[in-house]
PDB file of C-alpha atoms in Angstrom:
ATOM      1  CA  GLN A   1     -38.679  41.026  38.416  1.00  0.00           C
ATOM      2  CA  VAL A   2     -39.925  41.278  34.871  1.00  0.00           C
ATOM      3  CA  GLN A   3     -38.127  40.172  31.752  1.00  0.00           C
ATOM      4  CA  LEU A   4     -38.904  41.590  28.322  1.00  0.00           C
ATOM      5  CA  VAL A   5     -37.953  39.952  25.041  1.00  0.00           C
ATOM      6  CA  GLU A   6     -38.358  41.886  21.797  1.00  0.00           C
ATOM      7  CA  SER A   7     -38.442  40.530  18.279  1.00  0.00           C
ATOM      8  CA  GLY A   8     -39.437  41.521  14.770  1.00  0.00           C
ATOM      9  CA  GLY A   9     -36.886  44.149  13.842  1.00  0.00           C
ATOM     10  CA  GLY A  10     -35.138  44.159  10.519  1.00  0.00           C
ATOM     11  CA  LEU A  11     -34.487  45.962   7.268  1.00  0.00           C
ATOM     12  CA  VAL A  12     -37.380  47.223   5.170  1.00  0.00           C
ATOM     13  CA  GLN A  13     -37.830  49.634   2.285  1.00  0.00           C
ATOM     14  CA  ALA A  14     -39.640  52.916   2.741  1.00  0.00           C
ATOM     15  CA  GLY A  15     -43.378  52.340   2.579  1.00  0.00           C
ATOM     16  CA  GLY A  16     -43.069  48.816   3.894  1.00  0.00           C
ATOM     17  CA  SER A  17     -44.249  47.246   7.126  1.00  0.00           C
ATOM     18  CA  LEU A  18     -42.877  45.460  10.156  1.00  0.00           C
ATOM     19  CA  ARG A  19     -44.456  44.049  13.282  1.00  0.00           C
ATOM     20  CA  LEU A  20     -42.546  44.136  16.544  1.00  0.00           C
ATOM     21  CA  SER A  21     -43.360  41.860  19.462  1.00  0.00           C
ATOM     22  CA  CYS A  22     -42.529  42.148  23.142  1.00  0.00           C
ATOM     23  CA  ALA A  23     -43.144  39.244  25.491  1.00  0.00           C
ATOM     24  CA  ALA A  24     -43.167  39.924  29.223  1.00  0.00           C
ATOM     25  CA  SER A  25     -42.424  37.236  31.782  1.00  0.00           C
ATOM     26  CA  GLY A  26     -41.703  36.964  35.480  1.00  0.00           C
ATOM     27  CA  ARG A  27     -43.636  38.755  38.204  1.00  0.00           C
ATOM     28  CA  THR A  28     -45.906  40.892  36.082  1.00  0.00           C
ATOM     29  CA  ALA A  29     -48.675  42.788  37.838  1.00  0.00           C
ATOM     30  CA  SER A  30     -52.338  42.154  37.157  1.00  0.00           C
ATOM     31  CA  TYR A  31     -52.582  45.592  35.552  1.00  0.00           C
ATOM     32  CA  TYR A  32     -49.638  47.157  33.781  1.00  0.00           C
ATOM     33  CA  ALA A  33     -48.558  48.940  30.647  1.00  0.00           C
ATOM     34  CA  LEU A  34     -46.059  48.094  27.966  1.00  0.00           C
ATOM     35  CA  GLY A  35     -44.587  50.830  25.848  1.00  0.00           C
ATOM     36  CA  TRP A  36     -42.274  51.254  22.895  1.00  0.00           C
ATOM     37  CA  PHE A  37     -39.459  53.775  22.742  1.00  0.00           C
ATOM     38  CA  ARG A  38     -36.872  54.309  20.044  1.00  0.00           C
ATOM     39  CA  GLN A  39     -33.453  55.854  19.806  1.00  0.00           C
ATOM     40  CA  ALA A  40     -31.459  56.719  16.714  1.00  0.00           C
ATOM     41  CA  PRO A  41     -27.713  57.440  16.783  1.00  0.00           C
ATOM     42  CA  GLY A  42     -27.041  60.945  18.049  1.00  0.00           C
ATOM     43  CA  LYS A  43     -30.654  61.496  19.082  1.00  0.00           C
ATOM     44  CA  GLU A  44     -32.588  61.368  22.324  1.00  0.00           C
ATOM     45  CA  ARG A  45     -34.735  58.404  23.200  1.00  0.00           C
ATOM     46  CA  GLU A  46     -38.330  59.119  22.278  1.00  0.00           C
ATOM     47  CA  PHE A  47     -41.706  57.638  23.053  1.00  0.00           C
ATOM     48  CA  VAL A  48     -43.427  55.776  20.235  1.00  0.00           C
ATOM     49  CA  ALA A  49     -46.545  54.080  21.622  1.00  0.00           C
ATOM     50  CA  GLY A  50     -47.884  52.469  24.775  1.00  0.00           C
ATOM     51  CA  ILE A  51     -50.834  50.412  25.944  1.00  0.00           C
ATOM     52  CA  TRP A  52     -52.392  49.498  29.297  1.00  0.00           C
ATOM     53  CA  SER A  53     -53.915  46.119  30.096  1.00  0.00           C
ATOM     54  CA  GLY A  54     -57.353  47.708  29.913  1.00  0.00           C
ATOM     55  CA  GLY A  55     -56.703  48.847  26.361  1.00  0.00           C
ATOM     56  CA  ASN A  56     -55.951  52.564  26.722  1.00  0.00           C
ATOM     57  CA  THR A  57     -53.289  53.634  24.234  1.00  0.00           C
ATOM     58  CA  ASP A  58     -51.147  56.610  23.382  1.00  0.00           C
ATOM     59  CA  TYR A  59     -49.034  57.400  20.320  1.00  0.00           C
ATOM     60  CA  ALA A  60     -46.395  59.871  19.376  1.00  0.00           C
ATOM     61  CA  ASP A  61     -47.660  62.362  16.824  1.00  0.00           C
ATOM     62  CA  SER A  62     -45.016  61.225  14.361  1.00  0.00           C
ATOM     63  CA  VAL A  63     -46.471  57.707  14.149  1.00  0.00           C
ATOM     64  CA  LYS A  64     -50.206  58.305  14.487  1.00  0.00           C
ATOM     65  CA  GLY A  65     -52.093  56.769  11.612  1.00  0.00           C
ATOM     66  CA  ARG A  66     -49.144  54.565  10.671  1.00  0.00           C
ATOM     67  CA  PHE A  67     -48.401  52.493  13.778  1.00  0.00           C
ATOM     68  CA  THR A  68     -50.834  50.432  15.828  1.00  0.00           C
ATOM     69  CA  ILE A  69     -50.128  49.004  19.260  1.00  0.00           C
ATOM     70  CA  SER A  70     -52.061  46.041  20.614  1.00  0.00           C
ATOM     71  CA  ARG A  71     -51.668  43.363  23.245  1.00  0.00           C
ATOM     72  CA  ASP A  72     -52.598  39.827  24.121  1.00  0.00           C
ATOM     73  CA  ASN A  73     -53.014  39.818  27.884  1.00  0.00           C
ATOM     74  CA  ALA A  74     -53.160  36.038  28.067  1.00  0.00           C
ATOM     75  CA  LYS A  75     -49.679  35.900  26.550  1.00  0.00           C
ATOM     76  CA  ASN A  76     -48.368  39.032  28.278  1.00  0.00           C
ATOM     77  CA  THR A  77     -47.315  40.200  24.849  1.00  0.00           C
ATOM     78  CA  VAL A  78     -47.573  43.554  23.111  1.00  0.00           C
ATOM     79  CA  TYR A  79     -47.309  44.151  19.376  1.00  0.00           C
ATOM     80  CA  LEU A  80     -46.396  47.194  17.362  1.00  0.00           C
ATOM     81  CA  GLN A  81     -47.630  47.075  13.792  1.00  0.00           C
ATOM     82  CA  MET A  82     -45.629  49.590  11.772  1.00  0.00           C
ATOM     83  CA  ASN A  83     -46.945  50.544   8.347  1.00  0.00           C
ATOM     84  CA  SER A  84     -45.869  53.147   5.799  1.00  0.00           C
ATOM     85  CA  LEU A  85     -42.396  53.157   7.268  1.00  0.00           C
ATOM     86  CA  LYS A  86     -40.132  56.114   6.612  1.00  0.00           C
ATOM     87  CA  PRO A  87     -36.344  56.431   6.794  1.00  0.00           C
ATOM     88  CA  GLU A  88     -36.770  58.632   9.861  1.00  0.00           C
ATOM     89  CA  ASP A  89     -38.290  55.636  11.658  1.00  0.00           C
ATOM     90  CA  THR A  90     -34.857  54.011  11.635  1.00  0.00           C
ATOM     91  CA  ALA A  91     -33.819  53.408  15.242  1.00  0.00           C
ATOM     92  CA  ASN A  92     -33.287  50.849  17.938  1.00  0.00           C
ATOM     93  CA  TYR A  93     -36.715  50.079  19.378  1.00  0.00           C
ATOM     94  CA  TYR A  94     -37.088  49.216  23.061  1.00  0.00           C
ATOM     95  CA  CYS A  95     -39.971  47.652  24.918  1.00  0.00           C
ATOM     96  CA  ALA A  96     -40.571  48.769  28.498  1.00  0.00           C
ATOM     97  CA  TYR A  97     -42.827  47.905  31.450  1.00  0.00           C
ATOM     98  CA  THR A  98     -44.568  50.112  33.997  1.00  0.00           C
ATOM     99  CA  THR A  99     -47.326  49.825  36.581  1.00  0.00           C
ATOM    100  CA  SER A 100     -47.816  53.551  37.077  1.00  0.00           C
ATOM    101  CA  GLY A 101     -47.200  56.936  35.521  1.00  0.00           C
ATOM    102  CA  TRP A 102     -47.738  58.505  32.142  1.00  0.00           C
ATOM    103  CA  LEU A 103     -46.988  56.399  29.094  1.00  0.00           C
ATOM    104  CA  ARG A 104     -44.932  59.089  27.396  1.00  0.00           C
ATOM    105  CA  ILE A 105     -42.405  59.467  30.222  1.00  0.00           C
ATOM    106  CA  SER A 106     -39.511  57.041  30.019  1.00  0.00           C
ATOM    107  CA  ARG A 107     -38.648  57.365  33.718  1.00  0.00           C
ATOM    108  CA  GLN A 108     -41.995  55.820  34.612  1.00  0.00           C
ATOM    109  CA  TYR A 109     -40.842  52.475  33.227  1.00  0.00           C
ATOM    110  CA  THR A 110     -39.108  50.055  35.558  1.00  0.00           C
ATOM    111  CA  TYR A 111     -38.004  47.309  33.174  1.00  0.00           C
ATOM    112  CA  TRP A 112     -36.591  47.475  29.668  1.00  0.00           C
ATOM    113  CA  GLY A 113     -35.878  45.022  26.906  1.00  0.00           C
ATOM    114  CA  GLN A 114     -32.613  44.734  25.034  1.00  0.00           C
ATOM    115  CA  GLY A 115     -33.867  46.521  21.933  1.00  0.00           C
ATOM    116  CA  THR A 116     -34.436  45.491  18.346  1.00  0.00           C
ATOM    117  CA  GLN A 117     -33.064  47.352  15.350  1.00  0.00           C
ATOM    118  CA  VAL A 118     -35.378  48.741  12.691  1.00  0.00           C
ATOM    119  CA  THR A 119     -33.768  50.091   9.543  1.00  0.00           C
ATOM    120  CA  VAL A 120     -35.814  51.723   6.789  1.00  0.00           C
ATOM    121  CA  SER A 121     -34.068  52.312   3.488  1.00  0.00           C
ATOM    122  CA  SER A 122     -35.034  54.973   0.974  1.00  0.00           C
TER     123      SER A 122
END
C-alpha cells in the first residue's frame, strides 16, 4: 500500500503563486509516477500535471507555462509550483500514484491523496 499526503493549498490572489507538495510513503515501487488532478464544484476531475521517477513530465494545456512539476526521489515527494494563478484554477487538488499507464488518465492511478484546496480570488 501507498499513502499520499498533500500540503500547500490555500487562498491566493490572482497572479500569485502557491507550491503544493505530495509525500508518498509505504510500499512505493522503484519506478513510479505521481500526478496532480483537480476538481472544482460541478465540474469533472481533470488532469493537471504528472511526473515519472525518470523525469518525464506532462501538463494540461491550461497550465503549461504557469505550473511546474518536480520531484525529489530520495524523499518520495513531488511538488507543483503554481505561478500566475487564475480564478479558474480554483479547485480541490489531488495527488495520485501509478506504476503504469498514461499520466493523463485518472483510472491509471491506484492511490490517491485526500486533496488540498486551492482558492484563487479575483
